[in-house]
Short mmCIF file of C-alpha atoms in Angstrom, two decimals:
data_model
loop_
_atom_site.label_atom_id
_atom_site.label_comp_id
_atom_site.label_asym_id
_atom_site.label_seq_id
_atom_site.Cartn_x
_atom_site.Cartn_y
_atom_site.Cartn_z
CA MET A 14 0.12 0.03 0.11
CA TYR A 15 1.16 3.24 -0.96
CA VAL A 16 -0.69 6.35 0.88
CA ALA A 17 0.87 9.55 -0.31
CA VAL A 18 1.01 12.40 2.71
CA LYS A 19 1.78 16.06 2.40
CA GLY A 20 2.86 18.35 5.38
CA GLY A 21 6.14 19.91 6.76
CA GLU A 22 6.88 22.54 4.15
CA ALA A 23 7.06 25.22 6.15
CA ALA A 24 9.05 23.16 8.67
CA ILE A 25 11.30 22.53 5.39
CA ASP A 26 11.82 26.19 4.48
CA ASN A 27 12.26 27.34 7.73
CA ALA A 28 15.11 24.25 8.45
CA HIS A 29 16.33 25.50 5.05
CA SER A 30 16.58 29.31 6.59
CA LEU A 31 18.08 27.63 9.69
CA LEU A 32 20.98 25.75 8.29
CA ALA A 33 21.56 29.11 6.00
CA ASP A 34 21.82 30.87 9.27
CA ARG A 35 24.33 28.19 11.12
CA ARG A 36 26.51 27.91 8.11
CA ARG A 37 27.06 31.52 8.31
CA GLY A 38 27.65 31.11 11.82
CA ASP A 39 28.75 34.34 13.76
CA ARG A 40 28.60 37.35 11.46
CA SER A 41 30.78 39.19 13.57
CA VAL A 42 33.45 36.17 11.86
CA PRO A 43 34.43 37.49 8.09
CA SER A 44 32.78 34.80 6.13
CA LEU A 45 35.43 32.63 4.14
CA THR A 46 36.18 33.16 0.68
CA LEU A 47 36.09 30.54 -2.11
CA ASP A 48 39.85 31.52 -2.74
CA GLN A 49 40.89 30.90 0.92
CA ILE A 50 39.59 27.61 0.93
CA ALA A 51 41.23 27.15 -2.30
CA GLU A 52 44.28 28.10 -1.43
CA GLN A 53 44.40 26.91 2.50
CA LEU A 54 41.82 23.93 2.42
CA ALA A 55 43.61 22.99 -0.92
CA LEU A 56 43.66 19.30 -0.04
CA GLY A 57 39.90 19.38 1.07
CA VAL A 58 39.47 20.60 -2.64
CA ASP A 59 41.57 17.75 -3.47
CA ARG A 60 39.65 15.32 -2.22
CA VAL A 61 36.07 17.17 -3.33
CA MET A 62 37.33 17.09 -6.86
CA SER A 63 38.46 13.32 -6.86
CA GLU A 64 35.48 12.13 -5.25
CA GLY A 65 33.23 14.42 -6.90
CA SER A 66 34.79 13.35 -9.94
CA LEU A 67 35.15 16.68 -11.51
CA TYR A 68 38.54 18.52 -11.88
CA ASP A 69 37.25 22.21 -11.18
CA ARG A 70 38.94 23.66 -7.89
CA ARG A 71 36.25 26.70 -7.15
CA LEU A 72 33.38 24.40 -7.61
CA ALA A 73 34.85 22.20 -4.83
CA ALA A 74 35.76 25.06 -2.77
CA LEU A 75 31.75 26.59 -3.35
CA ALA A 76 31.04 23.16 -2.71
CA ILE A 77 33.09 23.02 0.65
CA LYS A 78 31.87 26.32 2.25
CA GLN A 79 27.75 25.56 0.93
CA SER A 80 28.25 21.95 3.18
CA ARG A 81 30.13 23.81 6.03
CA GLY A 82 33.10 21.64 5.47
CA ASP A 83 31.17 18.17 5.64
CA LEU A 84 33.08 16.93 2.30
CA ILE A 85 30.61 13.70 1.36
CA GLU A 86 27.94 16.32 1.31
CA ALA A 87 30.15 18.46 -0.84
CA ILE A 88 31.21 15.66 -3.15
CA PHE A 89 27.60 15.00 -3.65
CA LEU A 90 27.10 18.68 -4.88
CA VAL A 91 29.82 18.09 -7.26
CA ARG A 92 28.27 15.07 -8.82
CA ALA A 93 24.79 16.84 -8.94
CA TYR A 94 26.05 19.82 -10.47
CA ARG A 95 27.75 17.48 -13.10
CA THR A 96 25.12 15.95 -14.36
CA THR A 97 23.78 19.34 -15.63
CA LEU A 98 27.10 19.90 -17.90
CA PRO A 99 27.27 18.45 -21.49
CA ARG A 100 29.71 16.39 -22.33
CA PHE A 101 32.34 17.63 -25.28
CA GLY A 102 34.41 14.42 -25.21
CA HIS A 103 37.27 12.77 -23.64
CA SER A 104 41.04 13.78 -23.47
CA GLU A 105 43.87 12.31 -24.49
CA PRO A 106 45.30 9.90 -22.03
CA VAL A 107 47.32 12.40 -19.70
CA ASP A 108 51.18 11.39 -19.69
CA THR A 109 52.44 11.01 -16.26
CA GLY A 110 56.05 10.64 -17.67
CA ALA A 111 55.98 13.79 -18.24
CA MET A 112 54.50 15.47 -14.91
CA ALA A 113 56.29 18.52 -13.73
CA VAL A 114 57.00 16.59 -10.57
CA GLU A 115 56.14 18.52 -7.71
CA ARG A 116 57.13 15.56 -5.30
CA ARG A 117 58.21 11.81 -6.60
CA ILE A 118 59.49 9.30 -3.74
CA SER A 119 60.08 5.52 -4.75
CA ALA A 120 60.91 3.03 -1.72
CA CYS A 121 62.58 0.52 -4.02
CA TYR A 122 65.24 2.34 -5.13
CA LYS A 123 67.58 4.91 -3.28
CA ASP A 124 69.54 6.45 -6.05
CA LEU A 125 67.14 6.50 -9.57
CA PRO A 126 67.36 8.96 -12.03
CA GLY A 127 65.39 12.30 -10.85
CA GLY A 128 66.27 11.87 -7.19
CA GLN A 129 63.89 11.58 -4.49
CA LEU A 130 61.88 14.62 -4.48
CA LEU A 131 59.71 15.26 -1.25
CA GLY A 132 58.04 18.01 -2.00
CA PRO A 133 55.43 19.54 0.08
CA THR A 134 54.75 16.52 2.59
CA PHE A 135 53.61 15.96 5.85
CA ASP A 136 56.00 13.42 6.19
CA TYR A 137 58.72 13.81 9.02
CA THR A 138 56.55 16.46 10.68
CA HIS A 139 57.01 15.85 14.17
CA ARG A 140 52.58 16.14 13.94
CA LEU A 141 52.66 19.08 17.02
CA LEU A 142 50.25 21.41 16.77
CA ASP A 143 51.82 24.85 16.16
CA ALA A 144 50.38 27.25 18.11
CA GLU A 145 51.54 29.85 15.90
CA LEU A 146 48.95 29.26 13.30
CA GLU A 147 46.71 30.13 15.82
CA GLY A 148 47.73 33.83 14.41
CA ASP A 149 48.68 35.02 11.09
CA PRO A 150 52.69 34.25 10.97
CA GLU A 151 54.96 35.77 8.32
CA ILE A 152 55.66 32.36 5.80
CA PRO A 153 58.73 32.89 3.60
CA ALA A 154 58.80 31.40 0.69
CA GLY A 155 60.01 27.93 -0.08
CA ALA A 156 64.04 27.31 -1.11
CA THR A 157 65.27 26.88 -4.18
CA ARG A 158 68.02 25.11 -5.61
CA ASP A 159 69.92 25.83 -8.59
CA GLY A 160 70.85 23.46 -11.37
CA PRO A 161 70.09 21.78 -14.79
CA PRO A 162 66.37 19.78 -15.05
CA GLU A 163 66.68 16.15 -14.71
CA ALA A 164 64.33 13.69 -16.31
CA VAL A 165 62.15 12.28 -13.30
CA THR A 166 62.30 8.19 -14.67
CA ARG A 167 59.49 5.95 -14.36
CA ILE A 168 60.65 3.05 -11.84
CA ALA A 169 58.54 0.43 -14.41
CA ASP A 170 60.56 1.54 -16.75
CA ILE A 171 64.03 0.84 -15.13
CA LEU A 172 62.57 -2.58 -13.48
CA GLY A 173 60.94 -2.72 -17.39
CA ALA A 174 64.77 -2.79 -18.80
CA GLU A 175 65.53 -6.32 -16.89
CA GLY A 176 62.24 -7.28 -17.76
CA LEU A 177 61.24 -8.14 -14.18
CA ILE A 178 58.26 -6.57 -14.18
CA GLU A 179 54.83 -7.28 -15.95
CA GLU A 180 54.72 -5.07 -18.92
CA ASP A 181 51.60 -2.40 -19.58
CA PHE A 182 49.82 -3.34 -22.98
CA PRO A 183 48.45 -0.51 -24.29
CA ALA A 184 45.02 -1.49 -26.02
CA THR A 185 43.19 -0.45 -28.71
CA GLY A 186 39.68 0.72 -28.60
CA GLN A 187 37.61 3.01 -25.83
CA PRO A 188 37.74 2.14 -21.94
CA GLY A 189 34.62 1.46 -20.83
CA ASP A 190 32.81 4.56 -19.03
CA ILE A 191 30.79 3.78 -15.68
CA ASN A 192 29.00 7.30 -15.95
CA GLN A 193 27.57 6.14 -18.90
CA THR A 194 27.10 2.77 -18.90
CA PRO A 195 25.67 0.66 -16.07
CA MET A 196 28.00 -1.64 -14.12
CA GLU A 197 28.11 -5.05 -15.21
CA PHE A 198 30.33 -7.58 -13.26
CA PRO A 199 32.85 -8.56 -13.86
CA LEU A 200 33.96 -5.44 -15.15
CA SER A 201 37.24 -4.60 -17.56
CA ARG A 202 40.41 -2.72 -14.84
CA ALA A 203 39.72 0.07 -16.97
CA MET A 204 36.31 0.73 -15.69
CA ARG A 205 37.05 -0.96 -12.19
CA LEU A 206 40.06 1.90 -12.10
CA GLN A 207 37.73 4.74 -13.34
CA SER A 208 35.44 3.50 -9.86
CA LEU A 209 38.47 3.45 -7.48
CA SER A 210 39.67 6.65 -8.61
CA ARG A 211 36.47 8.09 -7.64
CA GLY A 212 35.90 5.61 -4.33
CA ASP A 213 35.83 7.05 -0.78
CA GLU A 214 38.88 7.79 0.65
CA GLY A 215 38.48 5.90 3.99
CA PHE A 216 37.05 3.00 2.31
CA LEU A 217 39.93 2.07 0.08
CA LEU A 218 42.42 2.88 3.01
CA ALA A 219 40.88 0.71 5.11
CA LEU A 220 40.38 -1.87 2.34
CA GLY A 221 43.93 -1.73 1.71
CA TYR A 222 45.22 -1.94 5.24
CA SER A 223 43.13 -5.28 5.16
CA THR A 224 45.73 -6.73 2.38
CA GLN A 225 48.56 -5.58 4.22
CA ARG A 226 46.89 -7.13 7.57
CA GLY A 227 46.33 -10.54 5.95
CA TYR A 228 43.27 -10.87 4.16
CA ALA A 229 44.48 -11.27 0.70
CA ARG A 230 48.15 -10.96 1.68
CA SER A 231 49.63 -8.72 0.31
CA HIS A 232 53.41 -7.14 0.75
CA PRO A 233 53.87 -4.34 -1.83
CA PHE A 234 56.35 -1.50 -2.18
CA ALA A 235 55.77 1.75 -2.78
CA GLY A 236 57.80 1.57 -6.02
CA GLU A 237 56.88 5.06 -7.07
CA ILE A 238 54.63 8.08 -6.09
CA ARG A 239 54.47 11.17 -7.87
CA ILE A 240 52.47 14.44 -7.69
CA GLY A 241 52.45 17.13 -10.14
CA GLU A 242 51.15 18.74 -12.47
CA VAL A 243 50.18 17.25 -16.18
CA GLU A 244 48.82 18.47 -19.26
CA VAL A 245 45.30 17.59 -21.02
CA GLU A 246 44.58 17.69 -24.75
CA VAL A 247 41.86 17.23 -26.52
CA PHE A 248 41.59 16.03 -30.04
CA LEU A 249 39.63 18.72 -31.87
CA PRO A 250 38.00 17.60 -35.02
CA GLU A 251 37.67 21.20 -36.44
CA LEU A 252 41.18 21.54 -35.98
CA GLY A 253 42.20 17.59 -37.02
CA PHE A 254 44.61 17.71 -33.97
CA ALA A 255 44.57 17.55 -30.33
CA VAL A 256 45.44 20.93 -28.33
CA ALA A 257 46.54 21.22 -24.74
CA VAL A 258 43.68 23.00 -22.89
CA GLY A 259 45.05 23.37 -19.50
CA ARG A 260 47.08 21.50 -16.80
CA VAL A 261 45.98 19.41 -13.84
CA LYS A 262 47.15 18.02 -10.60
CA LEU A 263 47.63 14.39 -10.06
CA THR A 264 48.56 11.90 -7.79
CA GLU A 265 49.95 9.00 -9.31
CA CYS A 266 50.90 5.62 -6.99
CA GLN A 267 52.81 2.08 -8.31
CA MET A 268 52.85 -0.50 -6.21
CA VAL A 269 55.11 -3.58 -7.16
CA ASN A 270 54.15 -6.92 -5.76
CA GLN A 271 56.29 -9.87 -5.70
CA PHE A 272 54.49 -12.92 -7.92
CA LYS A 273 55.97 -16.05 -8.31
CA GLY A 274 54.99 -17.37 -11.50
CA SER A 275 52.25 -19.13 -12.94
CA ALA A 276 52.34 -21.41 -16.19
CA LYS A 277 51.36 -18.50 -18.01
CA ALA A 278 54.21 -16.28 -16.75
CA PRO A 279 57.60 -16.47 -15.45
CA PRO A 280 58.29 -14.79 -11.82
CA GLN A 281 58.03 -11.45 -11.90
CA PHE A 282 56.85 -8.32 -10.04
CA THR A 283 53.20 -7.59 -10.39
CA ARG A 284 51.59 -4.14 -10.09
CA GLY A 285 48.92 -1.90 -8.74
CA TYR A 286 48.07 1.06 -10.35
CA GLY A 287 46.39 3.98 -7.88
CA LEU A 288 45.87 7.56 -9.85
CA VAL A 289 43.23 10.65 -8.44
CA PHE A 290 42.72 14.06 -9.19
CA GLY A 291 45.14 16.27 -7.11
CA GLN A 292 47.69 15.86 -3.82
CA SER A 293 46.14 12.74 -2.47
CA GLU A 294 48.84 10.31 -1.38
CA ARG A 295 47.22 8.28 0.63
CA LYS A 296 44.02 7.64 -1.95
CA ALA A 297 46.23 6.51 -4.08
CA MET A 298 48.30 4.33 -2.20
CA ALA A 299 44.96 2.91 -0.78
CA MET A 300 44.02 2.95 -4.62
CA ALA A 301 46.92 0.72 -5.85
CA LEU A 302 46.30 -1.85 -3.43
CA CYS A 303 43.04 -2.54 -3.77
CA ASP A 304 43.69 -2.43 -7.52
CA ARG A 305 46.32 -5.24 -7.28
CA ALA A 306 44.23 -7.20 -4.40
CA LEU A 307 41.40 -7.28 -7.38
CA ARG A 308 43.63 -8.44 -9.97
CA ALA A 309 44.06 -11.87 -7.97
CA GLN A 310 41.58 -13.90 -10.71
CA GLU A 311 44.12 -12.68 -13.48
CA PHE A 312 47.05 -14.36 -11.43
CA GLY A 313 45.03 -17.27 -10.16
CA GLU A 314 45.59 -16.21 -7.34
CA ASP A 315 42.81 -17.68 -4.56
CA VAL A 316 40.01 -15.41 -3.74
CA VAL A 317 39.54 -14.94 0.13
CA ALA A 318 38.91 -11.83 1.49
CA PRO A 319 36.96 -8.94 0.79
CA ALA A 320 39.52 -6.61 -0.98
CA GLN A 321 39.63 -9.50 -3.71
CA ASP A 322 36.13 -9.12 -4.29
CA GLU A 323 35.34 -6.83 -7.00
CA GLU A 324 31.81 -6.77 -6.62
CA PHE A 325 32.06 -6.29 -3.45
CA VAL A 326 34.97 -3.36 -3.38
CA VAL A 327 33.12 -1.69 -6.56
CA SER A 328 29.67 -1.50 -5.35
CA HIS A 329 30.21 0.15 -1.73
CA CYS A 330 33.15 2.49 -2.93
CA ASP A 331 31.35 5.10 -3.80
CA ASN A 332 30.51 7.66 -1.12
CA VAL A 333 27.60 9.20 -2.58
CA GLN A 334 25.69 6.01 -3.34
CA ALA A 335 26.47 5.12 0.08
CA THR A 336 25.18 7.90 1.63
CA GLY A 337 22.30 7.98 -0.64
CA PHE A 338 20.80 4.07 1.01
CA VAL A 339 22.20 4.79 4.25
CA GLU A 340 20.55 7.93 5.08
CA HIS A 341 17.38 6.87 3.41
CA LEU A 342 16.52 5.72 6.60
CA LYS A 343 15.62 8.79 7.89
CA LEU A 344 12.95 9.39 5.50
CA PRO A 345 9.38 8.43 6.62
CA HIS A 346 8.95 5.05 6.55
CA TYR A 347 5.32 5.58 9.03
CA VAL A 348 3.58 2.93 6.67
CA ASP A 349 5.90 0.35 6.72
CA PHE A 350 6.66 0.55 10.57
CA GLN A 351 3.08 0.56 10.84
CA ALA A 352 2.66 -2.94 9.32
CA GLU A 353 5.94 -4.39 11.19
CA LEU A 354 4.32 -3.34 14.43
CA GLY A 355 1.60 -4.86 13.57
CA LEU A 356 3.24 -8.23 13.06
CA VAL A 357 5.22 -7.71 16.04
CA ARG A 358 2.27 -7.36 18.28
CA THR A 359 0.74 -10.74 16.41
CA MET A 360 3.81 -12.82 17.07
CA ARG A 361 4.59 -11.51 20.40
CA ALA A 362 0.33 -12.37 21.20
CA GLU A 363 0.92 -15.87 20.07
CA TYR A 364 4.43 -16.03 21.48
CA GLU A 365 2.95 -15.10 25.16
CA ALA A 366 -0.21 -17.40 24.58
CA GLY A 367 2.30 -20.40 24.21
CA LEU A 368 4.33 -19.62 27.13
CA GLY A 369 1.09 -18.88 29.19
CA ALA A 370 2.73 -15.71 30.85
CA PRO A 371 3.71 -12.55 29.70
CA ALA A 372 7.75 -12.43 29.18
CA VAL A 373 7.88 -8.73 30.32
CA GLU A 374 5.57 -6.33 31.61
CA THR A 375 3.06 -5.15 29.42
CA PRO A 376 1.70 -1.42 28.79
CA PRO A 377 -0.88 -1.05 31.34
CA THR A 378 -3.21 -0.18 28.28
CA ILE A 379 -3.30 -3.32 26.78
CA GLU A 380 -3.80 -4.70 30.30
CA ILE A 381 -6.78 -2.65 30.90
CA ARG A 382 -7.91 -4.06 27.85
CA GLU A 383 -6.97 -7.50 28.85
CA ALA A 384 -9.08 -7.12 31.89
CA ALA A 385 -11.89 -5.90 29.82
CA GLU A 386 -11.76 -8.84 27.63
CA MET B 18 46.53 27.59 -28.62
CA ARG B 19 48.33 26.06 -25.78
CA VAL B 20 49.82 29.17 -24.67
CA LEU B 21 46.46 30.65 -24.86
CA ALA B 22 44.72 27.78 -22.71
CA LEU B 23 47.10 27.78 -20.03
CA SER B 24 47.65 31.38 -19.45
CA ASP B 25 45.57 32.57 -16.57
CA ALA B 26 42.00 34.98 -17.48
CA GLU B 27 43.43 37.68 -15.43
CA THR B 28 46.71 37.44 -17.67
CA LEU B 29 44.80 37.30 -20.69
CA ARG B 30 42.06 39.87 -20.02
CA SER B 31 44.87 42.55 -19.47
CA ARG B 32 47.14 41.72 -22.16
CA TYR B 33 44.29 41.37 -24.67
CA ALA B 34 42.88 44.84 -23.17
CA ALA B 35 45.92 46.33 -23.71
CA LEU B 36 45.96 45.26 -27.74
CA GLY B 37 43.10 48.29 -28.01
CA ALA B 38 39.96 48.03 -29.65
CA GLU B 39 38.84 44.46 -29.85
CA PRO B 40 38.21 43.45 -33.71
CA PRO B 41 34.25 43.02 -34.50
CA HIS B 42 33.41 39.47 -34.59
CA SER B 43 31.14 36.78 -34.21
CA LEU B 44 30.54 34.18 -32.54
CA LEU B 45 29.47 30.78 -34.21
CA ARG B 46 29.64 28.70 -31.12
CA GLY B 47 29.47 29.49 -27.09
CA PRO B 48 31.31 30.36 -25.08
CA GLU B 49 29.85 27.21 -23.72
CA THR B 50 30.69 25.16 -20.67
CA GLY B 51 30.56 21.41 -20.61
CA LEU B 52 32.68 18.29 -19.71
CA VAL B 53 35.26 16.09 -20.80
CA MET B 54 36.21 13.01 -19.69
CA LEU B 55 39.93 12.88 -18.68
CA ARG B 56 41.81 9.70 -19.48
CA GLY B 57 44.72 8.01 -18.02
CA ARG B 58 46.88 5.00 -18.72
CA ILE B 59 46.93 1.81 -16.40
CA GLY B 60 50.41 1.91 -14.88
CA GLY B 61 51.48 5.27 -16.95
CA THR B 62 51.79 3.71 -20.18
CA GLY B 63 49.15 0.57 -21.07
CA GLU B 64 45.52 0.67 -21.48
CA ALA B 65 43.20 4.07 -21.38
CA PHE B 66 40.96 4.64 -18.79
CA ASN B 67 38.61 7.34 -17.44
CA VAL B 68 39.93 9.14 -14.51
CA GLY B 69 37.07 11.87 -14.14
CA GLU B 70 35.84 14.17 -15.37
CA ALA B 71 36.62 18.28 -15.79
CA THR B 72 34.95 21.34 -16.83
CA VAL B 73 35.78 22.95 -20.15
CA THR B 74 34.58 25.66 -22.11
CA ARG B 75 34.98 26.22 -25.33
CA ALA B 76 33.64 28.89 -28.19
CA THR B 77 34.05 29.26 -32.10
CA VAL B 78 34.18 32.84 -33.37
CA LYS B 79 34.36 34.63 -37.04
CA LEU B 80 35.54 37.46 -37.82
CA ALA B 81 34.41 40.21 -39.98
CA ASP B 82 36.84 39.11 -42.93
CA GLY B 83 35.65 35.82 -43.00
CA SER B 84 38.45 34.15 -40.66
CA VAL B 85 37.45 31.29 -38.27
CA GLY B 86 38.96 31.14 -34.43
CA HIS B 87 38.60 28.17 -32.06
CA ALA B 88 39.29 28.19 -28.33
CA MET B 89 39.05 25.41 -25.78
CA ALA B 90 40.42 25.84 -21.87
CA LEU B 91 39.94 24.31 -18.62
CA GLY B 92 37.47 25.59 -16.35
CA ARG B 93 34.17 27.79 -15.96
CA VAL B 94 35.91 30.44 -18.33
CA PRO B 95 33.80 31.66 -21.10
CA GLU B 96 35.70 35.53 -21.47
CA LYS B 97 39.08 33.70 -21.30
CA VAL B 98 37.50 31.18 -23.96
CA ARG B 99 35.80 33.76 -25.90
CA GLN B 100 39.25 36.06 -26.15
CA ALA B 101 41.46 33.07 -26.98
CA ALA B 102 39.03 32.16 -29.46
CA VAL B 103 39.38 35.54 -31.22
CA ILE B 104 43.36 35.46 -31.25
CA ASP B 105 43.15 32.50 -32.63
CA ALA B 106 40.61 33.89 -35.63
CA LEU B 107 43.37 36.43 -35.91
CA CYS B 108 46.17 34.18 -36.15
CA GLN B 109 44.93 32.42 -39.10
CA ASP B 110 46.28 35.53 -41.26
CA GLY B 111 50.12 34.42 -41.73
CA ALA B 112 51.36 38.03 -41.79
CA ARG B 113 49.40 38.63 -38.04
CA ALA B 114 50.17 35.49 -36.88
CA THR B 115 53.86 36.19 -36.61
CA LEU B 116 53.25 39.73 -34.69
CA ILE B 117 50.62 37.88 -32.20
CA ASP B 118 53.07 34.78 -31.89
CA ALA B 119 56.31 37.56 -31.18
CA GLU B 120 54.28 40.14 -29.24
CA PHE B 121 51.33 38.31 -27.37
CA ILE B 122 52.35 34.94 -27.18
CA ALA B 123 55.97 34.52 -26.35
CA PRO B 124 55.18 36.73 -23.12
CA ILE B 125 52.77 34.78 -21.99
CA GLU B 126 54.80 31.47 -22.67
CA GLN B 127 58.12 33.10 -21.23
CA ALA B 128 56.15 34.07 -17.63
CA LEU B 129 54.65 30.60 -17.93
CA ALA B 130 58.31 29.27 -18.33
CA GLN B 131 59.16 31.00 -15.26
CA ALA B 132 56.70 30.26 -13.07
CA ASP B 133 57.31 26.40 -13.79
CA GLU B 134 61.25 26.98 -13.23
CA ARG B 135 60.61 28.50 -9.96
CA ARG B 136 58.61 25.45 -8.83
CA ARG B 137 60.79 22.96 -10.82
CA ARG B 138 63.31 24.98 -8.45
CA GLU B 139 61.67 24.82 -5.22
CA THR B 140 61.15 20.77 -5.92
CA ALA B 141 64.43 20.33 -6.77
CA ALA B 142 65.77 22.05 -2.63
CA THR B 143 63.31 18.71 -1.27
CA ARG B 144 65.73 16.50 -3.09
CA VAL B 145 67.56 13.91 -0.82
CA ASP B 146 70.80 13.37 -0.77
CA PHE B 147 72.02 10.42 0.78
CA PHE B 148 75.56 10.14 2.50
CA THR B 149 77.17 6.84 3.82
CA LEU B 150 78.04 6.82 7.53
CA VAL B 151 81.56 5.48 8.06
CA ARG B 152 81.54 2.53 10.19
CA GLY B 153 84.21 2.20 13.00
CA GLU B 154 85.37 -1.53 11.72
CA ASP B 155 88.38 -1.23 10.24
#
């Protein structure tokens, strides 16, 4: 039975204006500007772009402001906005090898071409709160170092030269797109990666962590992590060639796993790959761990853990979907609940009749009715 | 077109204004904002996959002499893209293109290169120089 109910219009309107009031907070405190959010909460903006699956710093900053800093709400806003825009096409695959690197580290090789470049990292900080930041201290510009530019060689190219790592095979044809086609399992690795790249950081982090703790038995090396800007090129049919349309900041992670070989492949290193919008090392690493775990069947490994189960990981990694289903529980379920209430009352009556005595104290109204009967 | 796309909207606006009167033109398309799907490659060099979308704005303009110019740039930047398309249309004339390259494009390109170099040198300052500690075993 479906019963339409109306009401609450004024309550909803007032709730929204109360929300606007609380969002703004104390009016004697200056309002946040989008520039402030984009510049000083840059990693929050990166997360909203990554999980909102839309690269636009200003929109992400606006979403953070509107959502009062609730990043999943901000991601939801960005996803919703995205659906209002037409799709013009796709870019050429970006070349992360040509990235203007801002950070690049490898846990495999100490001395590798290009070196270990720490960049703007939280690593090696002492995680002590800085009381000075309660104010607005003068911050000097970053130090610089002269010297000729040096190519920052990929780890995969170094291991690839020896033939000790699985090769990438450039495939022809269009990769599937989870935005335009409903997901059907099993997915191609390309579609899986698209889904992981916009997946919830916390979910992927927990799953990645589980693979390290023994739920899938993974002992990878962070072959390389690089963060920096790449140029985006789009093919314009009116010109007949691809032109650069701008730059985006990306984080890439190559995880390297030992593999003892199979009937088809000799012993070698295998790879897990992570690529996400913005500066988000934790997410890129977690994505790479999940990518490798999800390749279990490809390598003939036993599927024994949640992180290896494609349907489990991909179906639950999207925080907009997850929040929609979890939070729908707060919508009115009055009729459903009345039905269940009736059912439980009946069952309880049967139970008590069978037992011969009430199991718990019954409310007085029922007692009165029973007495009347 | 690359330099025009990479240039920030403010730089382009001020340089465009410095050109003097805007050449009369009609808009054949846009400026309109939409999405492009950004692609990467699995493992960096393998099969292409879709990473996520980006906002992008495009425009096509036509000058009074019939030259057509196109522009596309990341972001929601209608003014920037319209101006870039006008510059592109002006560049359809060979002699004008040489002049625009020298007077308009080259300075922006130089500023971009300087900013890139500055960032590269900042990153270079965070490069780890390993040294080996001498162990007292001999």
